[in-house]
mmCIF file of C-alpha atoms in Angstrom:
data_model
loop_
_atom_site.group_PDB
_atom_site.id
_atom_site.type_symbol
_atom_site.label_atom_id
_atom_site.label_comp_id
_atom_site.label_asym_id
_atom_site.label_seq_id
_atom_site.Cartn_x
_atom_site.Cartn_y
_atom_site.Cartn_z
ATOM 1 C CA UNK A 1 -38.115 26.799 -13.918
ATOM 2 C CA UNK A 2 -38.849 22.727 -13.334
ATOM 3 C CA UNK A 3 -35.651 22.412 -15.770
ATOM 4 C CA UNK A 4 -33.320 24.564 -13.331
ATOM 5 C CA UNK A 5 -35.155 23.413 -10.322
ATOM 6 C CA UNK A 6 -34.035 19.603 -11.130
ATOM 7 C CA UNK A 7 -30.984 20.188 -12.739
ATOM 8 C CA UNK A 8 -29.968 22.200 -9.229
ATOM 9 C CA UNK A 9 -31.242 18.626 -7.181
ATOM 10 C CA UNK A 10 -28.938 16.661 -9.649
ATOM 11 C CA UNK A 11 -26.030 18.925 -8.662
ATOM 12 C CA UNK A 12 -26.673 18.796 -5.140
ATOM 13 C CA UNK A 13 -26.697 14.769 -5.381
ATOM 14 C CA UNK A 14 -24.121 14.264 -6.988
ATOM 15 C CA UNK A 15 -22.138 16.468 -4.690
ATOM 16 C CA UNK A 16 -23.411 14.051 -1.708
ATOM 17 C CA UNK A 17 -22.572 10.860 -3.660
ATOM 18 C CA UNK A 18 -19.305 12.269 -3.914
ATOM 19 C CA UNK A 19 -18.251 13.290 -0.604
ATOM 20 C CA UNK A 20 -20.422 10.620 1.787
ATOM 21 C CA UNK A 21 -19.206 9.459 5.068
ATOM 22 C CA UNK A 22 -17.339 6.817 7.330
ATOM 23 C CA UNK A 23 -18.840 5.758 9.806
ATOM 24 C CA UNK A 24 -16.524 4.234 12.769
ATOM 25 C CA UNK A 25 -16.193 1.037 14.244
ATOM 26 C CA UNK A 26 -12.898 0.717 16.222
ATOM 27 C CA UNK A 27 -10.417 2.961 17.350
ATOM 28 C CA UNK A 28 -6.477 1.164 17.962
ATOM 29 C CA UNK A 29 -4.050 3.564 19.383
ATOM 30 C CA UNK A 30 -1.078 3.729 17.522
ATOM 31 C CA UNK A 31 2.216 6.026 17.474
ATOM 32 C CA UNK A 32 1.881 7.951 14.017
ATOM 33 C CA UNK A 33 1.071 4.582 12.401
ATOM 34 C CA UNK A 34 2.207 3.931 9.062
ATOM 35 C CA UNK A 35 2.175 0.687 7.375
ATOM 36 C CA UNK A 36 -0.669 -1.603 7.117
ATOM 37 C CA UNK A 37 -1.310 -5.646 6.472
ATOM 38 C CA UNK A 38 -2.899 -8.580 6.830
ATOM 39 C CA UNK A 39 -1.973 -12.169 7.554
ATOM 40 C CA UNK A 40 -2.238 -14.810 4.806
ATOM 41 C CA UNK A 41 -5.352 -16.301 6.725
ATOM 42 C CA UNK A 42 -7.065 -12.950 7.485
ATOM 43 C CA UNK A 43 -7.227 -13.160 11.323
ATOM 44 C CA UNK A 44 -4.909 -10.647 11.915
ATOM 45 C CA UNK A 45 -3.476 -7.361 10.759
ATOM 46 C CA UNK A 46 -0.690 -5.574 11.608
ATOM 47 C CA UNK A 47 0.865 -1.899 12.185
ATOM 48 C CA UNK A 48 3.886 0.046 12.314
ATOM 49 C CA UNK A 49 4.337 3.160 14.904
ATOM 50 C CA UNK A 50 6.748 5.444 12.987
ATOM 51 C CA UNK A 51 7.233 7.504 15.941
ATOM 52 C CA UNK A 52 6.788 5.152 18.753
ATOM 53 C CA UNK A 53 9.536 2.206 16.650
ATOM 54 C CA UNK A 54 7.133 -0.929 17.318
ATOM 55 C CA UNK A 55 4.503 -2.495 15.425
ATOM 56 C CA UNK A 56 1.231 -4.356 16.560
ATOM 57 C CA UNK A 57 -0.522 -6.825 15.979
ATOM 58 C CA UNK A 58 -4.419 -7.016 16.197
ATOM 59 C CA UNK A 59 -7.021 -9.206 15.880
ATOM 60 C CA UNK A 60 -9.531 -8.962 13.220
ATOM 61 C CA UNK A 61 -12.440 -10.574 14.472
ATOM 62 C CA UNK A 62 -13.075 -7.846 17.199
ATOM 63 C CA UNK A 63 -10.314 -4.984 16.481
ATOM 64 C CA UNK A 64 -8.637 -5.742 19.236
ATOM 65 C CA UNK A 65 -4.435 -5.757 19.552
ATOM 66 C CA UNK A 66 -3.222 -8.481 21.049
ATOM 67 C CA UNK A 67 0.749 -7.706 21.145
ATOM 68 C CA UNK A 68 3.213 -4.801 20.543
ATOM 69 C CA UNK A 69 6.698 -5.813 19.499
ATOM 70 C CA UNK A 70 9.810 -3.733 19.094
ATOM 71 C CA UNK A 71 11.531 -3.293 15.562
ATOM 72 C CA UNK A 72 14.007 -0.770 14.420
ATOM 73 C CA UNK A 73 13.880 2.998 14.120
ATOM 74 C CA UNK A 74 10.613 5.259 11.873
ATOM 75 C CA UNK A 75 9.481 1.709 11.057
ATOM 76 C CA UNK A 76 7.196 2.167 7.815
ATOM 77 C CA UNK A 77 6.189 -0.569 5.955
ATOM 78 C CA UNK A 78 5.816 -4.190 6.358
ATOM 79 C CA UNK A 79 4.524 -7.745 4.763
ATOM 80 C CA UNK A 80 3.443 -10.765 6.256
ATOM 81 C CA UNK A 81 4.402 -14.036 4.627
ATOM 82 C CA UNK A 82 2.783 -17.790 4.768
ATOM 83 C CA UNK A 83 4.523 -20.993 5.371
ATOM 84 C CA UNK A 84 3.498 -24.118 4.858
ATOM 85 C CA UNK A 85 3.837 -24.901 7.909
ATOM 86 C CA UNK A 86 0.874 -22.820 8.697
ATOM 87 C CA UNK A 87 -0.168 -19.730 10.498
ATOM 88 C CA UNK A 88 2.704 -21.061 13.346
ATOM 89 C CA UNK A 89 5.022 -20.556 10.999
ATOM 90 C CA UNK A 90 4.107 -17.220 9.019
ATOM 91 C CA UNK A 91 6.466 -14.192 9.249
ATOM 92 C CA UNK A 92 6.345 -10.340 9.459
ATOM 93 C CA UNK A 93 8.870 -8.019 7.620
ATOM 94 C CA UNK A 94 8.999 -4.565 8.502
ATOM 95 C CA UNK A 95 10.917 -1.821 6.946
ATOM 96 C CA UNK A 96 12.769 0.546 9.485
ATOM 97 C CA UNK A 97 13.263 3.799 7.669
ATOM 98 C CA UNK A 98 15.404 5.441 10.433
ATOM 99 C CA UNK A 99 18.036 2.695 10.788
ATOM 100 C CA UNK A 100 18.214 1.132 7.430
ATOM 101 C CA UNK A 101 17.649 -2.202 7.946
ATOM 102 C CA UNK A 102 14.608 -4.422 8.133
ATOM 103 C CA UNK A 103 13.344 -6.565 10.785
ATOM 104 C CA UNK A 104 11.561 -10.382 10.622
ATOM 105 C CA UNK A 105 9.147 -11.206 13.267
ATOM 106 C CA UNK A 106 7.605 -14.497 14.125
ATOM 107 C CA UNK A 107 3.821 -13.652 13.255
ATOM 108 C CA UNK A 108 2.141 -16.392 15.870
ATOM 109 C CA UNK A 109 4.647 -15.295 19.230
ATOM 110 C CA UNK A 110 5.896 -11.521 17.821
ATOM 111 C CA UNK A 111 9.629 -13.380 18.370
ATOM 112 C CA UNK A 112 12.822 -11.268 16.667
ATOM 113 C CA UNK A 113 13.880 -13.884 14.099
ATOM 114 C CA UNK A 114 16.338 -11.470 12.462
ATOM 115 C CA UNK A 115 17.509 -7.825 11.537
ATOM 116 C CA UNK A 116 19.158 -7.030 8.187
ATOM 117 C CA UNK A 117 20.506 -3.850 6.830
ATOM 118 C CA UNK A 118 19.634 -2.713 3.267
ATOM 119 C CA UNK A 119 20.026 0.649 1.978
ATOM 120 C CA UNK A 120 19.450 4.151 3.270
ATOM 121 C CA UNK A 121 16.001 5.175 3.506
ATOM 122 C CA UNK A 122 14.090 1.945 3.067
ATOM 123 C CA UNK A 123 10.345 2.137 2.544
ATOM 124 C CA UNK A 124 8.108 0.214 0.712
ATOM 125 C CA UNK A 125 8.371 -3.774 0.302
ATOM 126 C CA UNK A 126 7.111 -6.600 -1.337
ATOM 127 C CA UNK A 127 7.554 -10.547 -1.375
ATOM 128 C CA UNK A 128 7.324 -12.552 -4.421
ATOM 129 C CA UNK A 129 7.165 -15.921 -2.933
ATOM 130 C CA UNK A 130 10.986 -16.733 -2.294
ATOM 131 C CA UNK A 131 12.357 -13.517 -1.460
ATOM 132 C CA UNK A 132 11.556 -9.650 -0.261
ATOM 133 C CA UNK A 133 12.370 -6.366 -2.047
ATOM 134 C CA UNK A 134 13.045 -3.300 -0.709
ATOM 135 C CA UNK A 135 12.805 0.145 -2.040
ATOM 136 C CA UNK A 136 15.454 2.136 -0.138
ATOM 137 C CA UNK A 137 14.237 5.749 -0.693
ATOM 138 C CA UNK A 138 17.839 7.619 -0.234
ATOM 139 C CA UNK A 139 20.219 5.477 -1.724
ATOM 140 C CA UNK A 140 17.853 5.457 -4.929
ATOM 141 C CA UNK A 141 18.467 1.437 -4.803
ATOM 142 C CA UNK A 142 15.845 -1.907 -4.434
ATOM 143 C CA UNK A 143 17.411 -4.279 -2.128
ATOM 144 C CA UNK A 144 16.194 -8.347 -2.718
ATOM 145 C CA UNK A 145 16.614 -10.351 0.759
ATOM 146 C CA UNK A 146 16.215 -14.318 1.023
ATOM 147 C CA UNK A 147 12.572 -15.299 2.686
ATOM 148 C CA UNK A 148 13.152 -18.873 2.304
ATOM 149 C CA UNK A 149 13.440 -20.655 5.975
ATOM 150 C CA UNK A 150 16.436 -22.142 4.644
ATOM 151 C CA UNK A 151 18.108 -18.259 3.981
ATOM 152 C CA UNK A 152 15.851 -16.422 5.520
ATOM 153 C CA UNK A 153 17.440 -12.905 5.522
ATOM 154 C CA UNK A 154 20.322 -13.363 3.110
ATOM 155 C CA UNK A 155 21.061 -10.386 0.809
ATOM 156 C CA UNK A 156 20.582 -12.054 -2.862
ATOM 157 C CA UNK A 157 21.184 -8.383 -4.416
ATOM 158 C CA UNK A 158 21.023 -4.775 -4.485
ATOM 159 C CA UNK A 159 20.185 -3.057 -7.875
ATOM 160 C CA UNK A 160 19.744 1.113 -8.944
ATOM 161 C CA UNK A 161 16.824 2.246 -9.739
ATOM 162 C CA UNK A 162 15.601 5.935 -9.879
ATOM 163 C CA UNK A 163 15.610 8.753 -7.664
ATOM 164 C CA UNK A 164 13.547 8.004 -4.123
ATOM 165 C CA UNK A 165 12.056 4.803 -5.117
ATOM 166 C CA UNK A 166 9.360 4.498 -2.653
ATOM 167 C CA UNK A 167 6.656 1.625 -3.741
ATOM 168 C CA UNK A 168 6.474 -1.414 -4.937
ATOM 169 C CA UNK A 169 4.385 -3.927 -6.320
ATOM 170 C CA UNK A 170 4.811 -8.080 -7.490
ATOM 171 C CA UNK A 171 3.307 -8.846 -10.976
ATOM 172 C CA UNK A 172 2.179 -13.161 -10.740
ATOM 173 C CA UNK A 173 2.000 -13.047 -14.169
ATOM 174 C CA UNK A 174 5.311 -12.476 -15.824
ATOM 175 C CA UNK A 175 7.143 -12.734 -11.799
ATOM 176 C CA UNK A 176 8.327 -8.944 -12.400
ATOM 177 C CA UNK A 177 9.225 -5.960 -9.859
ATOM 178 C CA UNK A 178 7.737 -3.144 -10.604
ATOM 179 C CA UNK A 179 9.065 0.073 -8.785
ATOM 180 C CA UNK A 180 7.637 3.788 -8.331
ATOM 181 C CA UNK A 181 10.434 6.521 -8.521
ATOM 182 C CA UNK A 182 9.101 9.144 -6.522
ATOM 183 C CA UNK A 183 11.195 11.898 -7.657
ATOM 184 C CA UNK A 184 12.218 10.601 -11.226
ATOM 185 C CA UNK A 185 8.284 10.748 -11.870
ATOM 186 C CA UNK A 186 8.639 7.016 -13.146
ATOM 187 C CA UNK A 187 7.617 4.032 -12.781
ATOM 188 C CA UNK A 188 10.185 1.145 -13.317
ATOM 189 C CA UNK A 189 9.978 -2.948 -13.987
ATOM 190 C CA UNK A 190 12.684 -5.507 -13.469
ATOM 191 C CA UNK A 191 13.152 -9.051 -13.573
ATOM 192 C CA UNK A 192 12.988 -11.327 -10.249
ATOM 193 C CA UNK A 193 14.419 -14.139 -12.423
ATOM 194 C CA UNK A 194 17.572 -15.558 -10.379
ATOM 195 C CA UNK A 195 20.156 -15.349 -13.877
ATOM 196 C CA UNK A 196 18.451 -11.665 -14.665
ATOM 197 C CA UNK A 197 17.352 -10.463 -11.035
ATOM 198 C CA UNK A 198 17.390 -6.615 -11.045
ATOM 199 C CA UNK A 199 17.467 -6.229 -14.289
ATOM 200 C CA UNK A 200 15.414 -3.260 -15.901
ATOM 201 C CA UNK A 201 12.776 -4.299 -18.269
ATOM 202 C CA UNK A 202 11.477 -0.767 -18.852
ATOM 203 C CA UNK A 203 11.038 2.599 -17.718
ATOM 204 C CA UNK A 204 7.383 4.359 -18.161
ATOM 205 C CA UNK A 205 6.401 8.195 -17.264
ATOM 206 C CA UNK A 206 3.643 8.720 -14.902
ATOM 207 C CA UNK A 207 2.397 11.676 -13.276
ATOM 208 C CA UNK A 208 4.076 13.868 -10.269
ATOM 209 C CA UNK A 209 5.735 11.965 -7.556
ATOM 210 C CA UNK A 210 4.302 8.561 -7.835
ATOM 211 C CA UNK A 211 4.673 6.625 -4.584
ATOM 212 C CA UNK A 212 2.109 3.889 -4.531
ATOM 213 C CA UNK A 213 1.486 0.577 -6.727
ATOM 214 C CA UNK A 214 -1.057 -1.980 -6.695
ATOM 215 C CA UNK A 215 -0.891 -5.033 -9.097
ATOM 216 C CA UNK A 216 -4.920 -5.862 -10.129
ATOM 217 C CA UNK A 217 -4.296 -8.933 -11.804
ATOM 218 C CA UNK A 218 -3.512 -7.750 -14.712
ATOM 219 C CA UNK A 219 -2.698 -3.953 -14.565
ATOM 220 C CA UNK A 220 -0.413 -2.177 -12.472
ATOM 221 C CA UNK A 221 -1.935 0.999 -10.888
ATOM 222 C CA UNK A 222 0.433 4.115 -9.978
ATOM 223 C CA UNK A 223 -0.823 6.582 -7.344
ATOM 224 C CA UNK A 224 1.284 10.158 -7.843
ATOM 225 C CA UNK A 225 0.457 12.472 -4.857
ATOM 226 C CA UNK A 226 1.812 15.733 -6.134
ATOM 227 C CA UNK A 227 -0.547 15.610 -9.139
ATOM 228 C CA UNK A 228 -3.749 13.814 -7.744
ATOM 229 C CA UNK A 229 -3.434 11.076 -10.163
ATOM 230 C CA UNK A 230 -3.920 7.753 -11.242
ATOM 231 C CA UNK A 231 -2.230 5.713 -13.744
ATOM 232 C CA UNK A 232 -3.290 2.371 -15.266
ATOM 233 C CA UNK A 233 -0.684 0.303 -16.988
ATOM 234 C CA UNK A 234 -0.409 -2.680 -18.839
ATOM 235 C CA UNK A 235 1.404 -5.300 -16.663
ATOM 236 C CA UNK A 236 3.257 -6.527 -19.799
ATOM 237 C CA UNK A 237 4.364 -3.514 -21.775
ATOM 238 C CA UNK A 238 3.792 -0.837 -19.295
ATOM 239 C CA UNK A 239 2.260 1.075 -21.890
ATOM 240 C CA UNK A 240 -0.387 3.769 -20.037
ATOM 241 C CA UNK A 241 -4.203 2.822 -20.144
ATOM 242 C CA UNK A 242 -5.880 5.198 -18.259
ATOM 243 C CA UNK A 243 -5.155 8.211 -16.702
ATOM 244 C CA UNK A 244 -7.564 8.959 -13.534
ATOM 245 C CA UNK A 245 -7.084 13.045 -12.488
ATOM 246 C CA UNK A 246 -8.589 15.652 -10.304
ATOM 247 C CA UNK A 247 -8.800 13.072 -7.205
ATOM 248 C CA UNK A 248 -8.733 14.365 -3.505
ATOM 249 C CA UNK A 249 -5.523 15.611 -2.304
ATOM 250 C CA UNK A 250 -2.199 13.434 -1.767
ATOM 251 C CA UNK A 251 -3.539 9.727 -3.548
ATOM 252 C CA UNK A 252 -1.291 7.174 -1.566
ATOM 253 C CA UNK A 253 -2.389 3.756 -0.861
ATOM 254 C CA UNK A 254 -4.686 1.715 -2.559
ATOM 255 C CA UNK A 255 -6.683 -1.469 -2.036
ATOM 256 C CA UNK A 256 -8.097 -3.768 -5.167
ATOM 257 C CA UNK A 257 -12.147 -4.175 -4.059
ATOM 258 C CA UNK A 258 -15.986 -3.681 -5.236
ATOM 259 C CA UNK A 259 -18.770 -1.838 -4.793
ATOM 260 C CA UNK A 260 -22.099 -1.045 -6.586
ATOM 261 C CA UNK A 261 -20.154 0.398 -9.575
ATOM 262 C CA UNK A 262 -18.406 -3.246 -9.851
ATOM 263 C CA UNK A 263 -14.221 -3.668 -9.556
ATOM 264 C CA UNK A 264 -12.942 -0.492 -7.759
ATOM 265 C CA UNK A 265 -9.970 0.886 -6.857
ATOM 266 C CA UNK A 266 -10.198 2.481 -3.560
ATOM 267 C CA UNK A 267 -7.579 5.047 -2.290
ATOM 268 C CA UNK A 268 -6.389 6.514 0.763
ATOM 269 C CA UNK A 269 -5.626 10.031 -0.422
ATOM 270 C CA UNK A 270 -3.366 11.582 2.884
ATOM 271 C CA UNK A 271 -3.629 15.136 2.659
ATOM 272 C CA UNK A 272 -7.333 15.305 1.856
ATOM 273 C CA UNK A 273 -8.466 12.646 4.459
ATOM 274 C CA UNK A 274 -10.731 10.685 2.214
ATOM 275 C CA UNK A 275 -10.968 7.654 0.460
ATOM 276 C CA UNK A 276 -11.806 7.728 -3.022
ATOM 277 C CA UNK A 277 -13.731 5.682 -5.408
ATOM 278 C CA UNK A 278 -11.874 4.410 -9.378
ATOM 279 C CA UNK A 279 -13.314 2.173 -11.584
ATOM 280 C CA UNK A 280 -11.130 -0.391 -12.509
ATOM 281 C CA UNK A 281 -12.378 -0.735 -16.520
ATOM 282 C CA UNK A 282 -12.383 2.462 -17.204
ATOM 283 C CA UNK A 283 -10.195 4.467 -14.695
ATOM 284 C CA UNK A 284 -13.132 6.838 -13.799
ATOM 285 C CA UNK A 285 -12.953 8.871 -10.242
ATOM 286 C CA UNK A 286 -16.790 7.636 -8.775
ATOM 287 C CA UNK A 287 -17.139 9.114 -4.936
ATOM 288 C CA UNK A 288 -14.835 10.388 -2.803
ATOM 289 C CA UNK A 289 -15.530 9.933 1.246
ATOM 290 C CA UNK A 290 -14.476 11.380 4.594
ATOM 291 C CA UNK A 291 -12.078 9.299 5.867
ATOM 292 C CA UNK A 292 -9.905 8.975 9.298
ATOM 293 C CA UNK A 293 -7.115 11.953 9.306
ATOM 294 C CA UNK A 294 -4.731 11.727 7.338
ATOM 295 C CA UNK A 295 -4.631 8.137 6.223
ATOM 296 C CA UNK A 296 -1.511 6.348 5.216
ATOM 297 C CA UNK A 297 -2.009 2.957 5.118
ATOM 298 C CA UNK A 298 -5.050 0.879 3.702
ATOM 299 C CA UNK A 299 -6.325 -2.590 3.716
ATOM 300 C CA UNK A 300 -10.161 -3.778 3.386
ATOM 301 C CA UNK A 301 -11.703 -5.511 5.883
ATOM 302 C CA UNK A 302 -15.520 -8.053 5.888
ATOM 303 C CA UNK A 303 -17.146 -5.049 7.210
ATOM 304 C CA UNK A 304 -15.026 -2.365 5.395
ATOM 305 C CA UNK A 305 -11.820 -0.936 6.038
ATOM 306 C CA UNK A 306 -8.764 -0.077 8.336
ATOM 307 C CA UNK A 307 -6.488 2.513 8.007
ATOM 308 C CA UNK A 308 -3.572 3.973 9.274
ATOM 309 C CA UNK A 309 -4.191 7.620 10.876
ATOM 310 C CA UNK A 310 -1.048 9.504 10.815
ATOM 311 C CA UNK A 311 -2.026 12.392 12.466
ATOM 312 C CA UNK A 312 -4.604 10.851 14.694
ATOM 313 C CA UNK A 313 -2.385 8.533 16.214
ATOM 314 C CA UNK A 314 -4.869 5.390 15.521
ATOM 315 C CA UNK A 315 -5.677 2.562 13.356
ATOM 316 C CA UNK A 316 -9.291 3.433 12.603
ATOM 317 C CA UNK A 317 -12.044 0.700 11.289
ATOM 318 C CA UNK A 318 -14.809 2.045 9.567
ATOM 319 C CA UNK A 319 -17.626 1.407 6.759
ATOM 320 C CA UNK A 320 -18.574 3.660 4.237
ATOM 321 C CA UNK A 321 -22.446 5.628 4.185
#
């Protein structure tokens, strides 16, 4: 009886490891926000309104926004580069889904600097260090702009991919593109070299409808949110490591952090609304966690998190319990 009578406790905490809470700090109203990011020095984060077409700006210190700026139409993703001149100088690209182009902000004043078009559909984006990529989601094509203040905004290229390419990620290592394929259920890497840019390097099978990626370093992670799945690849050969499944419903965004378990992979799983827990050695699923509703967008914060909540209209800050 002692025997059942634990085992039945050990179920019961595990279950409540598993499925703990957030608690809430701040509360930014947003339009159906989107995309989430920080400023190179931290003091600042920014979000798009897909409904409302603007994105704002607010203040880490105290969750506070300071400034609302207009940008195209269904805005959805966005990046915020440094300068060396400084803060004064950084900029933010956003990704208008609705109008196919993407807009540059001045990150210190919220200034238009510049709108370019791209493809149809554009979605997720990444900067390497001289120039941005776009994943245009409709016309199955990765557009590569000029972010230097010299050509700030100059198309450099605009290469195929597969079908609804929606992520992307920026390997340091080897200075490669790597690109999920939403509905081609693959994940794709190409060269950012200037005399090979675009160029496919090689193609790799991942689970259902991958959307998300996350470079750790090393490894590039793939979140699929038809299957509720992780993958872990090699950043060199793309050859799959791990395989994380049975996570909450609709994996999308993910942020590189820690926690007692060590290096962990945290992810904003959308239809589920809750934030769940991978190891980065070994790819296991630790805790999942109530989460705002519905989050799309993730970043970690000093005191924990912020994310995007679609449905709740809000940037919400919270710490996990």
């Amino acid at each position: 009886m002692r025997r059942i009578q634990m085992l039945v406790l050990f179920v019961l905490c595990s279950i409540a490891s598993r499925f703990a809470h957030a608690d809430i700090i701040a509360s930014i109203p947003v339009g159906n926000p989107t995309g989430i990011a920080f400023s190179p020095a931290g003091d600042f984060y920014w979000a798009t309104s897909f409904s409302g077409n603007y994105v704002v700006k607010i203040r880490a210190s105290d969750n506070v926004a300071v400034g609302t700026y207009s940008v195209g139409l269904n805005p959805t993703a966005l990046t915020v580069t440094a300068s060396f001149l400084g803060p004064s100088g950084d900029t933010v690209w956003v990704t208008n889904y609705g109008s196919n182009n993407v807009t540059r902000l001045d990150a210190n004043t919220g200034a238009l600097l510049g709108t370019f078009p791209v493809g149809s559909g554009p979605r997720g984006i990444v900067w390497d260090g001289i120039s941005m990529w776009i994943a245009n989601s409709v016309s199955n094509t990765v557009t590569r702009l000029d972010a230097t203040t010299v050509g700030s905004g100059r198309l450099m290229g605009t290469f195929p991919v597969g079908v609804a390419p929606y992520g992307l990620t920026f390997n340091n290592n080897d200075k490669s593109i790597w690109v999920a394929n939403r509905n081609s259920n693959t994940v794709m890497k190409l060269s950012s070299a200037l005399d090979s840019q675009g160029t496919i390097l090689g193609v790799y099978p991942v689970a259902s409808q991958p959307q998300v990626l996350l470079w750790d370093g090393t490894n590039i992670w793939d979140s699929s949110y038809n299957s509720r799945a992780l993958t872990k690849l090699d950043g060199t050969t793309g050859a799959t490591l791990s395989v994380t499944t049975n996570l909450p419903a609709g994996p999308g965004a993910m942020v590189l952090g820690s926690s007692f378990s060590g290096p962990v992979i945290w992810v904003a799983c959308y239809a589920s609304s809750t934030l769940a827990e991978v190891s980065v050695a070994s790819g296991a699923f630790l805790a999942a966690f109530t989460a705002p509703s519905n989050p799309y967008g993730l970043i970690q914060t000093p005191g924990g998190f912020a994310a995007t909540s679609y449905t709740g209209n809000a940037v919400v800050v919270f710490f996990l319990r």
